[in-house]
Every structure is written in C-alpha cells, then in structure tokens.
Amino acid sequence: FAAPKGPGPDTYKGWLFKWTNYLKGYQRRWFVLSNGLLSYHRTQAEMAHTCRGTITLATVHIEVGDTCHFVLTSGGRSYHLKAYSEGECQRWVSALQQAKANATQMMPHSDDSGDEGPLAQPDRALIQGALKTLASKLEDLSTCNELIGKHGAALQRSLSELEDLRAPTDGADKLKTVNERATLFRITSNAMINACQDFVDLAEAHSRRWQRALQYEREQRHHLEETIEQLAKQHDSLERAWRESPSTHNSEAFSLSGESSEENEDIEFFDAMEDSPAFITVPADDHSQHRCLFSILFSLCLQDGSGSYLRRGRRCRIPDKPNYSLNLWSIMKNCIGKELSKIPMPVNFNEPLSMLQRLTEDLEYSELLDRAARCDSSLEQMCLVAAFSVSSYSTTVHRTGKPFNPLLGETYELDRVEEYGYRSICEQISHHPPAAAHHVISQRGWTLWQEITIDSKFRGKYISIMPLGNIHLKFHASGNHYVWSKVTSTVHNIIVGKLWIDQSGDIIIMNHRNKDKCHLKFSPYSYFSRDVPRKVTGVVMDGEGCAHYILSGTWDDKMESAKIIESSHGCGGSEGKQKTVYQTLPPKLMWKKYPLPENAENMHYFSSLALTLNELEDGVAPTDSRLRPDQRLMEAGLWDEANAEKQRLEERQRLERRKREAQANLALEEGKEAESHQPLWFEKRTDTETAESSYVYKRGYWEAKDRQDWSHCPAIF
C-alpha cells in the first residue's frame, strides 16, 4: 500500500477507504490534499484526467472516530473515510487540520474578483462606496435639472420680451440679455449631459459585478436545495432498506447515512461491475412456477387499495424503480455494429413498456389534432399537425430506458373514447426486422395510421435508432391527408458518463390533397453551438411554394407559430445563395409540454399518459402488452424474475421461428408456396393518394372485443 506522502506541509497523497453505500461498503480511493482542497480518484493514473470529487477544507468539520475512522462534513454532506492503520489515520487527520487552518487564515485575504465565490467584507465596502458615489451623482443630476428649469424659464421670458420690443434703441440691451441667458442655459445643459454620462458609466461599471454576485447567490441556493433533496432521498432509501432486512446490516453501516450512494449518477454507471459477464444468466423455471408467479402478481394488481389498477380513475404512479447497478459497456462492447434488436439485454436497461406502447404514447397531445380538425385554413391546420409531430418527442428527453421488443403477434389497445374521443390498436407484424402497424380513429374528426420499422445500430459510443416508414393522418371533414416520417434518435455516452438522448434530422410533412408542405429541422446538439439545445425550426408553405408561417421552439418544451406578412432576400447565404428574411407577426403558442408527475425521476420519467399505459384493463386481447409477464414483473420491481421470464419468452419465440422456417423449407421442397406470418388485425394495401404499400387496419378487433371472442389469437405468452 502507498503511504501518505507529499513535498510540502500542505500537500498530501495516499490511499484511503471511502464509504459509498450499504451494498458496496468501503471502496479504496486515491486521495490528494493540496492548496486547501481534498480530492479523490479511483486510481493514481486517473489523476491526469478525472476527479471523482473535491472537498473544500476551509469550511469542513473534521470528526475523528475509532478504528482508523474519521468523518469530513462539508456543505451538508458527510464523507466517511478509513485508513490502513491508526498511525496513518492520525497523520491524515493532522494534515487535514493543518490544511484547514491554513485555508481559514487565507480566506479574509483572498483576492475576490467577483467572478466566483461569495462577497468578502472589502467587496461590501466597495459596493457601499459605489452606492454613495451614485447617490452623489444623482444629487448632481437633480441640481442640474433645477438649474435647467430656472435658466430655461428666464430665457423664455427674454425671448418674449424681445418679441414685444418696439423701440430700436432698446434692442441691443435686450439681445445681450438673451445671449447671456442662452449661454447659461447651454452651460447648464452640458453639465446635465456630463452628469448623466458619469452616472451611466458608473452604473454600468458596477452592474456587471452585481450581476455576478447575484448569479452566485442563485447558484448557491440551487445547490443547497439539491443537497437537501438528495439527503431526503437517501434518508428515505436507507429507511426502506432497514425495514426490508434489518438483521443483515450492522449499526456501523447505518451510522453513515450522510454519504450519498455514489459520487453522482455518471460515476455510479462508470463504477459498475467491471468483471460482469456479457449477459446476465438466470436459471429457467418450469412452467408451473411461471404461472404461479404471474398469478400472484396478477392478483396483487387486482386488489383494492393504494395504487389499485382497476379503480375508475387512471392510476397516477407505479412502483419506484429499484436502484440496481449494471455495467452497460460490459454487455455492449462485443456488439459494436450490430442491430440493437438482436443484442440480448437484461431488463435492467429496459423500461416497463413495450415498443407498441411507446408508439401509442405519441397520442399524449391528441388535443392538437382535435384543434386541427376544427381549422378552416389548411395552412393553420398544417401548423398544428407540425406541432403534434414534434410533441411526440417531448417524453424522450429523460427516457434512456429501452422499451421491450414486442413478440410477433403481440398487440396493444388503448381505448380513450370517453376521455379524449379516440381508440388505438397496434400489432407487431414482423420480428426481424422489428415492425409494427398502428391505427387510431377519433370521434373528433381524424384518423391516424402508420407502419414503423425500427432500424438501430450500436456505434460504440452511441446508439442510433432510425424509425423507417411513414405516418398518415387524415381529417374527415376536409379530406386533408398528411404524411410524414420520424427523425433519428441517438443515445449518447454508452461507454462512460450519463446517458442522454438527442433528436436530429428533417421532417417533411406533405398534404397530398393540395400539396401544402412543412419543413421541420431538428438541430443536433453541439457543444460549440450558440443555439438553444433541442432546437426545432420550420416553415409552412402552400402548394405554390410560398411561405406563410414560421415555426420555432424545442422538441422537449414548446412550439410557436408566427404568420409571415412580408419576405425579402438578404445577403450572406452560403454557397452564394441569398438568405430569405421574413417579417412576421408576434408568435403564438401552439403546444406546451405538460409537467412530469411528482416523483417521475423514480418512475422511469414516465409522463401522466405513460403511467397508465401498462394499467391492467378487463376484456383486452390475450396478446395485449399489458399481460406480458416479464414486463409486469419488471414494473413491480421483481427484476430477477423478469429476467427469467424474458429469457423464457425469447427462447420460445426462437423455437417458433425455427418451426416456421422448417415448414417453409418443407413447402419449397414439395413445390408449394411457403406461408409467411400474417398479421391478425392488419393487411397490406396500396394507398390511392400516395401509392404507398403498407399494412393498414382491416377492422375486426373492436368487434371481437365486444363479443369477447379471442379464439383466433395465438398463445404468445
């Protein structure tokens, strides 16, 4: 072990054990004490590029415990540390106390420029002096104002007397008086102007400093609020853990409740199991155990009480997501270049919704289509359709979990006729490549349908998800038929760091009835760009190519439209092209994202609609995603059981695929035409307006539900 060392009295380096959480316990970290700061790293080599955390010793409280243990408390957070021996612990404590004393002595004499840190006493005196100077300048301005009024009135009287003058002999004297008073007025006016300039210059000189001070105080308040919130979450988590298994934790572990479970989310992901296998293997259970476990879960879902699934009102919460750490890179590192749907993934990286339910979630802002159906102008209608197409991405900003790949023949219905006037049905029509068909009909004047194939690639540092296929929307009254496609979604920081999602690309929305068009551009995030993140811009044009509306906003917050009243060609375009400059009316808000439900961060960041999508309902088809056992178990927090179910379902699907392939090969050998899988509720047709061939709803699902006749449905679960 490396002993503490350092070239100076205020520099110290060495290994210490730092408490992380009650599962991992103490973890060895390399600590560096220098210039009044204590920083820590996972390894010595990591010092060159990564710091796991920094503790300011000027305000730290040092508490020495027993058995080589000591605690540092700073900013509402406690760091529990252990040394290898009593002597080493004493040396560290002495070095920390000396560094704290030095840092405390330096605090009053530090050179505070106002850019960072709180305002020291000299700064307060400086501000008070500046305020006194500004008050003095303000008094000068007031005096000048009185003099200008006085001399101005005198000058006005002299001018009036000059106009009334009749005798030429008196003219010279009066003119002299007027000139004198005009000179006084000019001098006073110049003094007033100079005083105003001094006041403005002084105010500008100090306003920047005050703004920095105000910004610092705001950041400190925000940091304090985050710290308090984090402590409350940790306290609640530890209480739950103690209630679940109090006998397995000793008193020492729970005396460390001031420490966060890890440095932050990024580091927790980076620090996950380095030696984990490429896939989690879970022993398969026999079928009776499957049915028993799922029956218990189903009965729990049906029971009355808090969180009841079958109460009349829609549910507003689901069980909190368990805090299971798993290294995504350990699974994905051997899958670079592969299609995402072919990579075996444990449920730890999923969210408890299927891809069919994610497609249905696009209807969260269906009221935009209700408003569009009432529009008399096709161009205004196009604006609302564009806002609807953008709104479908608003729920993805925090949703880094992967939806479950639906099984072949899996369906999902959403009947919201009573609340929102529409009913929706989805079916998985292909497994490789994964493809789904979706149909929505609304009593409020519109029908939407789509066939989406998901093409995804893992690129090492990020995952690209490219939805292929078009979305169709038709309004019953006008016959306007809109068609558009989706943009590319990218999940970043697969190797290290916090996962985040970006949307990029172009959407062209075409009205096939009158050729109106909208071009939307989703700008990819760039560290060097000055644009607002997640920016979306667009223009709405008529069939002749004339622009009528400008659209702007962000895909995670809102969209606005501004009517164009005049356009002109400017200069400065790229490749010699002229830029078009539009003059518009003030923008109008078309769409604003709903706030997330309370505690959303612990419920997979689900929106209010997403929380209800997996809610059990009576009478749905036996192939409905709500009844998928691995998905239900994951939602209930039983992830080990969910992984076992997922493995069973995937193996069953592979056996079914091999059986179909064998039957197809046998048919070819006999000279017969091989039968492919045929969807139950959708059939392939060619659209008469767009000439596009796709799967569309052939009717029958809702009638079968009314009769409760599901005899044609396959047993896929």
PDB file of C-alpha atoms in Angstrom, residues 254 407 416 653 694:
ATOM      1  CA  PHE A 254     -26.335   2.891   9.095  1.00  0.00           C
ATOM      2  CA  LEU A 407     -43.222 -10.597 -29.610  1.00  0.00           C
ATOM      3  CA  ARG A 416     -59.801   6.598 -24.600  1.00  0.00           C
ATOM      4  CA  GLN A 653     -40.063 -17.209 -29.841  1.00  0.00           C
ATOM      5  CA  SER A 694     -48.198  -0.608 -46.179  1.00  0.00           C
TER       6      SER A 694
END
